Coordinates of C-alpha atoms in Angstrom, one line a residue:
X1 CA 26.3 6.7 27.1
X2 CA 22.7 7.7 26.5
X3 CA 20.3 5.8 24.4
X4 CA 20.0 8.7 21.8
X5 CA 23.5 9.2 21.6
X6 CA 24.0 5.3 20.9
X7 CA 21.6 5.3 18.0
X8 CA 23.1 8.7 16.4
X9 CA 26.5 6.9 16.7
X10 CA 24.7 4.0 15.3
X11 CA 23.8 5.3 12.5
X12 CA 27.2 7.5 11.5
X13 CA 29.1 4.3 11.7
X14 CA 26.5 2.7 9.5
X15 CA 26.4 5.6 6.7
X16 CA 30.5 5.9 7.2
X17 CA 31.8 2.4 7.7
X18 CA 29.4 -0.3 7.0
X19 CA 31.0 -2.5 4.0
X20 CA 27.1 -3.9 3.7
X21 CA 24.5 -1.8 2.2
X22 CA 21.1 -2.1 3.9
X23 CA 18.6 -5.0 2.8
X24 CA 14.7 -3.7 2.5
X25 CA 12.0 -5.6 3.2
X26 CA 8.8 -3.7 2.0
X27 CA 5.0 -5.3 3.6
X28 CA 2.0 -4.0 2.0
X29 CA -1.4 -5.1 3.1
X30 CA -4.3 -5.1 0.9
X31 CA -7.6 -3.0 1.9
X32 CA -6.5 -3.1 5.8
X33 CA -7.8 -0.3 7.8
X34 CA -6.6 1.7 10.7
X35 CA -8.0 -0.2 13.2
X36 CA -7.4 -3.7 11.9
X37 CA -4.3 -4.7 13.7
X38 CA -4.0 -5.9 17.5
X39 CA -1.2 -3.1 17.9
X40 CA -3.4 -0.5 16.7
X41 CA -6.2 -1.4 19.0
X42 CA -8.3 -4.0 17.6
X43 CA -9.4 -6.1 20.3
X44 CA -9.7 -9.6 18.5
X45 CA -7.1 -9.5 15.6
X46 CA -4.2 -12.5 16.3
X47 CA -1.0 -10.4 14.8
X48 CA 1.8 -11.2 17.0
X49 CA 4.4 -10.7 14.6
X50 CA 2.9 -7.2 13.6
X51 CA 2.8 -6.6 16.9
X52 CA 6.1 -7.5 17.5
X53 CA 7.6 -5.3 14.5
X54 CA 5.1 -2.2 16.4
X55 CA 6.8 -3.0 19.8
X56 CA 10.6 -3.3 18.6
X57 CA 10.5 -0.8 15.7
X58 CA 8.5 2.7 15.1
X59 CA 4.9 2.9 14.6
X60 CA 3.3 5.5 12.5
X61 CA -0.3 7.5 13.6
X62 CA -0.2 10.0 10.6
X63 CA 0.7 7.6 7.6
X64 CA -0.9 8.0 4.5
X65 CA -1.2 6.2 1.1
X66 CA -2.2 8.3 -2.2
X67 CA -5.4 6.8 -3.3
X68 CA -8.4 5.3 -1.7
X69 CA -8.4 2.3 -4.2
X70 CA -5.2 -0.6 -5.3
X71 CA -3.5 0.3 -8.5
X72 CA -3.3 4.0 -8.2
X73 CA -1.8 3.5 -4.5
X74 CA 0.8 1.1 -5.5
X75 CA 2.0 3.0 -8.0
X76 CA 3.0 5.6 -6.0
X77 CA 4.5 3.7 -3.7
X78 CA 6.6 2.3 -6.0
X79 CA 7.7 5.4 -7.7
X80 CA 7.5 8.3 -5.2
X81 CA 5.0 9.8 -7.3
X82 CA 1.0 10.6 -7.0
X83 CA -0.6 8.5 -9.7
X84 CA -1.7 11.6 -11.5
X85 CA 1.8 11.7 -13.0
X86 CA 2.3 8.2 -14.0
X87 CA -1.5 8.2 -15.6
X88 CA -2.6 5.3 -13.2
X89 CA -5.9 6.5 -12.9
X90 CA -9.0 6.8 -12.9
X91 CA -10.1 3.5 -10.4
X92 CA -7.7 0.6 -11.3
X93 CA -6.4 -1.9 -13.8
X94 CA -8.1 -5.1 -14.9
X95 CA -7.1 -8.6 -16.3
X96 CA -7.2 -7.3 -19.8
X97 CA -6.1 -3.6 -19.6
X98 CA -4.4 -2.2 -22.5
X99 CA -2.3 0.3 -20.3
X100 CA -0.1 -0.2 -17.2
X101 CA 2.7 1.3 -15.3
X102 CA 4.8 3.1 -17.8
X103 CA 8.1 1.5 -18.4
X104 CA 9.3 5.0 -18.5
X105 CA 8.7 5.1 -14.9
X106 CA 11.2 4.2 -12.4
X107 CA 10.4 1.7 -9.5
X108 CA 12.0 1.4 -5.9
X109 CA 13.8 -1.8 -7.7
X110 CA 14.9 0.0 -10.7
X111 CA 16.6 2.5 -8.3
X112 CA 18.6 -0.3 -6.2
X113 CA 19.5 -2.4 -9.4
X114 CA 22.4 -0.5 -10.2
X115 CA 23.5 -0.4 -6.6
X116 CA 23.8 -4.2 -7.0
X117 CA 20.8 -5.5 -5.3
X118 CA 19.1 -8.6 -5.7
X119 CA 15.1 -7.6 -6.2
X120 CA 11.9 -9.8 -6.1
X121 CA 8.3 -9.2 -5.8
X122 CA 5.6 -11.6 -4.5
X123 CA 1.8 -11.2 -4.6
X124 CA -0.7 -8.6 -5.8
X125 CA 1.2 -6.6 -8.8
X126 CA -2.0 -5.2 -9.8
X127 CA 0.2 -2.5 -12.3
X128 CA -0.5 -4.3 -15.5
X129 CA 0.2 -7.3 -17.2
X130 CA -0.3 -5.9 -21.1
X131 CA 0.6 -7.6 -24.6
X132 CA 3.0 -10.1 -23.9
X133 CA 3.6 -8.8 -20.2
X134 CA 5.2 -5.6 -21.0
X135 CA 4.1 -4.4 -17.4
X136 CA 4.8 -7.4 -15.5
X137 CA 7.3 -7.1 -12.2
X138 CA 10.1 -8.2 -14.5
X139 CA 10.0 -5.4 -16.8
X140 CA 10.1 -3.3 -13.8
X141 CA 13.0 -3.9 -12.3
X142 CA 12.7 -7.0 -10.4
X143 CA 14.7 -10.1 -10.8
X144 CA 12.3 -12.3 -9.4
X145 CA 8.2 -12.2 -9.6
X146 CA 5.7 -15.0 -7.9
X147 CA 2.2 -13.4 -7.9
X148 CA -1.1 -12.9 -9.0
X149 CA -0.5 -9.8 -11.3
X150 CA -4.1 -8.1 -10.3
X151 CA -6.6 -8.4 -7.5
X152 CA -7.5 -12.1 -6.5
X153 CA -11.4 -11.2 -7.0
X154 CA -10.9 -10.4 -10.8
X155 CA -11.7 -13.6 -11.7
X156 CA -14.6 -16.2 -11.0
X157 CA -14.5 -17.6 -7.6
X158 CA -18.0 -19.1 -6.9
X159 CA -16.8 -22.7 -6.8
X160 CA -13.1 -22.1 -5.6
X161 CA -12.3 -23.0 -2.0
X162 CA -11.2 -20.3 0.0
X163 CA -10.9 -22.1 3.6
X164 CA -10.3 -25.8 4.5
X165 CA -11.6 -28.3 4.3
X166 CA -13.8 -27.1 1.1
X167 CA -15.3 -23.8 2.5
X168 CA -16.0 -22.3 -1.0
X169 CA -15.0 -18.2 -1.4
X170 CA -17.6 -15.9 -0.2
X171 CA -19.6 -14.2 -3.1
X172 CA -19.1 -14.4 -6.7
X173 CA -16.2 -12.4 -7.5
X174 CA -15.6 -11.0 -11.3
X175 CA -17.7 -12.8 -13.8
X176 CA -16.6 -13.1 -17.7
X177 CA -12.9 -13.3 -17.2
X178 CA -10.4 -15.7 -16.9
X179 CA -9.7 -17.1 -13.3
X180 CA -6.9 -15.7 -11.5
X181 CA -3.5 -17.4 -12.5
X182 CA -0.3 -17.8 -10.6
X183 CA 2.6 -16.3 -12.2
X184 CA 6.2 -17.0 -11.8
X185 CA 8.2 -14.3 -13.5
X186 CA 6.0 -14.0 -16.8
X187 CA 4.8 -17.9 -17.0
X188 CA 1.4 -19.1 -15.7
X189 CA 2.3 -21.8 -13.4
X190 CA -1.3 -22.3 -12.0
X191 CA -4.8 -21.3 -13.0
X192 CA -6.8 -21.2 -11.2
X193 CA -4.9 -20.6 -8.3
X194 CA -5.2 -22.8 -4.9
X195 CA -5.6 -20.3 -2.2
X196 CA -5.4 -23.1 0.4
X197 CA -1.6 -23.5 -0.9
X198 CA -0.8 -19.8 -2.0
X199 CA 0.4 -18.2 1.0
X200 CA 2.7 -20.9 2.0
X201 CA 4.2 -20.7 -2.0
X202 CA 4.7 -16.8 -1.3
X203 CA 6.8 -17.6 2.3
X204 CA 8.8 -20.6 0.8
X205 CA 9.3 -17.9 -2.3
X206 CA 10.7 -15.3 0.0
X207 CA 12.8 -17.0 2.2
X208 CA 14.5 -18.5 0.0
X209 CA 15.2 -15.3 -2.0
X210 CA 16.6 -14.1 1.5
X211 CA 18.4 -16.8 2.1
X212 CA 20.0 -17.1 -1.4
X213 CA 20.7 -13.4 -1.2
X214 CA 22.2 -13.3 2.1
X215 CA 24.5 -16.5 1.3
X216 CA 25.7 -14.7 -1.7
X217 CA 26.1 -11.5 0.4
X218 CA 24.3 -9.4 -2.0
X219 CA 21.9 -6.7 -0.8
X220 CA 17.8 -7.5 -1.1
X221 CA 14.8 -5.4 -1.7
X222 CA 12.3 -7.8 -1.3
X223 CA 8.6 -6.1 -2.0
X224 CA 5.6 -8.4 -0.5
X225 CA 1.9 -6.6 -2.0
X226 CA -0.1 -9.5 -0.1
X227 CA -3.6 -9.9 -1.1
X228 CA -4.7 -10.2 2.6
X229 CA -7.1 -8.9 3.6
X230 CA -8.8 -8.4 0.3
X231 CA -12.0 -9.8 -0.6
X232 CA -12.6 -13.1 -0.9
X233 CA -10.9 -14.0 2.5
X234 CA -9.2 -16.8 2.1
X235 CA -6.5 -18.9 4.7
X236 CA -5.0 -22.2 4.8
X237 CA -4.5 -25.1 7.4
X238 CA -2.3 -22.8 9.3
X239 CA -4.7 -19.8 9.8
X240 CA -8.4 -21.2 9.3
X241 CA -10.2 -20.8 12.2
X242 CA -7.1 -20.0 14.4
X243 CA -8.8 -16.5 15.4
X244 CA -11.8 -15.1 17.3
X245 CA -12.6 -12.6 14.1
X246 CA -13.9 -15.1 11.3
X247 CA -12.9 -15.2 7.6
X248 CA -11.0 -11.4 7.9
X249 CA -9.5 -12.4 11.1
X250 CA -7.9 -15.7 9.8
X251 CA -6.6 -14.2 6.4
X252 CA -5.2 -11.4 8.6
X253 CA -3.3 -13.9 11.0
X254 CA -2.0 -16.1 7.8
X255 CA -0.3 -12.6 6.6
X256 CA 1.0 -12.3 9.8
X257 CA 2.5 -16.3 9.7
X258 CA 4.4 -15.4 6.7
X259 CA 5.7 -11.9 7.9
X260 CA 6.9 -14.1 11.4
X261 CA 8.8 -16.7 8.7
X262 CA 10.4 -13.7 7.4
X263 CA 11.8 -12.2 10.3
X264 CA 12.9 -15.5 11.2
X265 CA 14.8 -16.0 8.2
X266 CA 16.2 -12.7 8.9
X267 CA 17.5 -13.8 12.0
X268 CA 18.7 -17.2 11.0
X269 CA 21.0 -15.8 8.1
X270 CA 22.1 -13.2 10.2
X271 CA 21.0 -9.8 8.4
X272 CA 18.5 -8.4 11.0
X273 CA 20.5 -5.9 12.2
X274 CA 21.3 -4.7 8.5
X275 CA 17.6 -4.7 7.1
X276 CA 15.2 -2.2 7.2
X277 CA 11.9 -3.9 7.3
X278 CA 8.7 -1.6 6.4
X279 CA 4.9 -2.5 6.7
X280 CA 1.6 -0.4 5.6
X281 CA -1.4 -0.9 3.3
X282 CA -2.6 0.2 0.3
X283 CA -6.1 2.0 1.1
X284 CA -8.5 1.9 4.0
X285 CA -11.0 -0.9 4.5
X286 CA -13.7 -2.3 2.3
X287 CA -16.8 -1.4 4.7
X288 CA -19.6 -2.8 2.2
X289 CA -18.3 -6.1 3.3
X290 CA -19.7 -5.8 6.8
X291 CA -17.4 -7.9 9.2
X292 CA -15.6 -9.0 6.1
X293 CA -14.5 -5.7 5.3
X294 CA -12.0 -4.3 7.8
X295 CA -11.8 -1.6 10.2
X296 CA -10.9 1.8 10.5
X297 CA -11.3 2.6 14.0
X298 CA -12.0 6.0 14.8
X299 CA -11.5 7.5 11.3
X300 CA -14.1 8.5 9.1
X301 CA -15.7 6.1 6.3
X302 CA -13.3 3.6 4.4
X303 CA -12.1 2.3 1.0
X304 CA -13.1 4.7 -2.0
X305 CA -13.1 7.7 -0.1
X306 CA -10.8 11.0 0.9
X307 CA -11.8 10.7 4.2
X308 CA -9.1 9.8 6.6
X309 CA -10.5 6.2 7.1
X310 CA -9.9 5.8 3.2
X311 CA -6.2 6.6 3.0
X312 CA -4.7 7.0 6.5
X313 CA -3.0 3.5 7.2
X314 CA -1.3 1.3 10.1
X315 CA 2.5 1.8 9.2
X316 CA 5.2 0.6 11.1
X317 CA 9.2 0.3 10.8
X318 CA 11.3 -2.0 12.0
X319 CA 15.6 -2.1 11.8
X320 CA 17.2 -3.7 15.5
X321 CA 19.8 -0.9 16.2
X322 CA 19.0 1.6 13.9
X323 CA 15.7 2.3 14.7
X324 CA 14.5 2.9 18.5
X325 CA 11.4 1.7 19.4
X326 CA 8.3 4.1 20.0
X327 CA 5.8 6.2 18.2
X328 CA 5.8 9.0 15.8
X329 CA 3.1 11.3 15.2
X330 CA 5.1 12.9 12.2
X331 CA 3.2 12.8 9.0
X332 CA 4.6 10.6 6.4
X333 CA 3.4 8.9 3.0
X334 CA 4.1 5.8 1.0
X335 CA 5.4 8.6 -1.2
X336 CA 8.3 8.9 1.1
X337 CA 9.5 5.3 0.9
X338 CA 11.3 5.3 -2.5
X339 CA 13.6 8.8 -2.0
X340 CA 14.2 7.1 1.9
X341 CA 15.4 3.6 0.9
X342 CA 17.4 5.6 -2.0
X343 CA 19.4 7.6 0.5
X344 CA 19.7 4.7 2.9
X345 CA 21.3 2.8 0.2
X346 CA 23.4 5.5 -1.5
X347 CA 21.5 5.4 -4.6
X348 CA 20.7 8.1 -7.2
X349 CA 17.2 9.5 -7.3
X350 CA 15.1 9.3 -10.9
X351 CA 16.0 12.7 -12.5
X352 CA 11.8 13.6 -12.4
X353 CA 9.5 15.2 -10.5
X354 CA 8.9 13.1 -7.0
X355 CA 6.7 13.8 -4.6
X356 CA 8.3 11.8 -1.7
X357 CA 10.6 13.1 0.9
X358 CA 13.4 11.6 2.8
X359 CA 12.4 10.3 6.3
X360 CA 15.5 9.0 7.2
X361 CA 15.4 11.5 10.1
X362 CA 12.4 10.3 11.4
X363 CA 13.4 7.0 11.3
X364 CA 16.6 6.9 12.8
X365 CA 16.7 9.7 15.1
X366 CA 12.9 10.6 15.8
X367 CA 12.9 14.0 14.5
X368 CA 10.4 16.1 12.4
X369 CA 9.2 15.2 9.1
X370 CA 10.0 17.1 6.3
X371 CA 6.1 16.4 4.9
X372 CA 4.5 19.4 5.8
X373 CA 1.4 18.6 3.1
X374 CA -0.7 15.9 2.1
X375 CA -2.9 15.8 -0.9
X376 CA -6.2 13.9 -1.5
X377 CA -7.2 13.1 -4.9
X378 CA -10.5 10.4 -5.6
X379 CA -10.4 7.3 -7.3
X380 CA -11.2 9.2 -10.3
X381 CA -9.4 12.8 -10.7
X382 CA -9.4 15.2 -13.0
X383 CA -8.0 18.5 -13.9
X384 CA -11.4 20.0 -13.7
X385 CA -11.6 19.6 -10.0
X386 CA -8.2 19.4 -8.8
X387 CA -7.8 18.1 -5.5
X388 CA -10.3 16.7 -3.1
X389 CA -8.8 17.6 0.4
X390 CA -5.2 18.9 1.3
X391 CA -3.6 18.4 5.0
X392 CA -1.5 21.2 6.1
X393 CA -0.1 20.3 9.2
X394 CA -2.6 19.2 11.5
X395 CA -5.2 20.8 9.3
X396 CA -7.4 19.0 6.8
X397 CA -9.4 21.4 4.4
X398 CA -12.0 19.3 2.2
X399 CA -12.9 21.0 -1.4
X400 CA -15.1 18.4 -2.1
X401 CA -16.6 15.2 -0.7
X402 CA -18.2 11.8 -2.0
X403 CA -19.1 8.8 -0.7
X404 CA -17.9 5.7 -2.4
X405 CA -19.6 1.9 -2.9
X406 CA -16.6 0.6 -1.4
X407 CA -17.6 2.4 1.9
X408 CA -21.4 1.4 1.8
X409 CA -23.5 0.1 4.8
X410 CA -22.0 2.3 7.5
X411 CA -24.6 4.6 9.1
X412 CA -22.3 7.3 8.6
X413 CA -24.6 8.9 5.8
X414 CA -21.0 10.5 4.2
X415 CA -19.8 7.4 3.1
X416 CA -22.0 5.1 1.0
X417 CA -22.2 5.9 -2.7
X418 CA -25.3 7.9 -2.1
X419 CA -23.5 10.6 -0.7
X420 CA -23.0 12.1 -4.3
X421 CA -20.5 14.7 -5.1
X422 CA -20.6 18.1 -3.2
X423 CA -18.1 21.2 -3.4
X424 CA -17.5 23.2 -0.5
X425 CA -16.5 26.6 -0.5
X426 CA -15.2 27.9 1.8
X427 CA -13.8 24.4 2.5
X428 CA -14.3 22.2 5.1
X429 CA -11.4 22.7 8.1
X430 CA -10.9 19.8 10.5
X431 CA -8.2 19.8 13.5
X432 CA -6.9 16.2 13.1
X433 CA -5.1 16.2 16.1
X434 CA -8.4 17.0 18.3
X435 CA -10.7 15.6 16.0
X436 CA -9.4 12.8 14.1
X437 CA -12.8 11.4 12.7
X438 CA -13.6 14.3 11.0
X439 CA -16.8 14.9 12.7
X440 CA -16.5 18.5 13.6
X441 CA -16.1 21.4 10.9
X442 CA -14.2 24.5 12.5
X443 CA -16.3 27.4 12.0
X444 CA -14.3 30.2 9.8
X445 CA -16.6 33.1 10.9
X446 CA -15.0 35.6 13.2
X447 CA -11.7 33.6 13.2
X448 CA -9.3 35.6 11.9
X449 CA -6.5 32.9 12.7
X450 CA -8.4 30.4 10.8
X451 CA -9.2 33.0 8.1
X452 CA -5.4 33.3 7.9
X453 CA -5.1 29.4 7.9
X454 CA -7.3 29.0 5.0
X455 CA -5.7 31.3 2.9
X456 CA -2.8 29.4 3.7
X457 CA -4.3 26.2 2.4
X458 CA -5.9 27.9 -0.6
X459 CA -2.3 28.9 -1.5
X460 CA -0.4 25.4 -1.0
X461 CA -3.3 24.2 -2.9
X462 CA -2.7 26.8 -5.6
X463 CA 0.8 26.2 -5.7
X464 CA 0.6 22.1 -6.0
X465 CA -1.8 22.2 -8.8
X466 CA 0.2 24.4 -11.1
X467 CA 3.5 21.7 -10.8
X468 CA 1.0 19.0 -11.3
X469 CA 1.3 17.4 -15.3
X470 CA -1.6 14.7 -15.5
X471 CA 0.0 11.7 -17.3
X472 CA -1.6 9.7 -19.9
X473 CA -4.6 7.9 -18.4
X474 CA -3.4 4.4 -18.6
X475 CA -6.7 2.7 -17.4
X476 CA -8.7 4.8 -20.1
X477 CA -7.0 3.0 -22.9
X478 CA -9.5 0.0 -22.3
X479 CA -9.2 -3.4 -22.0
X480 CA -9.1 -6.5 -24.8
X481 CA -10.2 -9.8 -23.5
X482 CA -7.0 -11.3 -25.7
X483 CA -4.8 -9.9 -22.8
X484 CA -6.5 -11.6 -19.7
X485 CA -3.5 -14.0 -19.0
X486 CA -4.2 -17.7 -20.1
X487 CA -2.2 -20.4 -19.6
X488 CA -3.9 -22.3 -22.5
X489 CA -3.6 -19.2 -25.0
X490 CA -5.0 -21.5 -28.1
X491 CA -7.8 -23.1 -26.2
X492 CA -11.8 -22.6 -26.7
X493 CA -14.1 -21.1 -25.9
X494 CA -12.5 -18.4 -23.4
X495 CA -12.5 -17.8 -20.9
X496 CA -13.8 -21.2 -19.2
X497 CA -11.0 -23.2 -21.1
X498 CA -7.9 -21.2 -19.5
X499 CA -7.3 -23.8 -16.9
X500 CA -3.8 -25.9 -15.9

């Protein structure tokens, strides 16, 4: 029997005869660029465990998030819906935000709970805290949570230690707010968090969750949205100073070490061959941080922009015995993870408009993608403008372009914030297979085939925008300092007294 026959048969047997539903481990890096991993070509990144996943799994070259910043990207990942539908726009949520991921949205965890899954989240939530913790993971389908409920730079960090023995964090981070808390479920366990011990705590929590679930023979879903490699980078004793790439490389290596611990635990508990591990990132690199900001490889610009560098991400799917090692150039997205997991688990899809498609055929048989289109919204989407860009097949059309503070300092003048909003009529069209760097817009004059393509793109855009109903903006509800997590809520004066 050839390899293809083996994997098709294996998949058939799994789907029809397996007594154990598959487990899922979803790994989500932070501000990691397309060119940041060793397996994607970076010469000095040290990522042996991610390299192992890539060598033994399926590596994507055309995988997209839905937003070039954190909160909206996470909302889409967990719901399979563009952030405009759930209201996670414009920008990101803050410690005192009144809004959050609406409770009537259905997360991957909530899809799996009726199927008997144990669910846990560790790391960066960033989908709201709210009054009495109403938006925390434990209110959104997760049995267990350990983490910082938003970005770890959303609190003063100038006197905190990011590297041993006592190297202070780079920069000030956000001043005038509470120091970042470490929460267990809905209770603050530490404030400010100890960065040097944080990754070890996450690793222990995650491995214990896997071990406990496996002993109970209970299927599980582990969601690990890491703080790495977001600014300010940090790393504990096991990773600090261990790479050639400096603070960014050390932070990435620490994340990779945790991934290695998870893989070892899957092996020790005997569930490796029944577990899908999926890795990707929330958005592109924060180029304004220079060498501490990540790398988009050959792609244009980075975080905050709708160019490829802002939203095209590394992605790896690993499932020994089910997913053949290889590389796919099929288009896929974080939107597709929820419907794929639901399909593999035999779970019901939410009865709402989903923007994701099932990737099972790509993963298991390396077949064609069901996804023909990817749309690109800016960090501040508005019905007035609609889509900024749209990819159809190998072609991408930019209707609007705009730079971003996050992508400053690069020599490309289209990337920084000084590149103001610009409309393009006709849109700029790029062939992403021939020109993934978006350097050379295709000339439309005298090209009837490209004119026909433009008409198709316009029609797809019109149809999509007609289907888009913008949800109430959760971020526009504003902030309330009293909602900022404080382990000593009755103390005074805030925020400086919030310590434990």
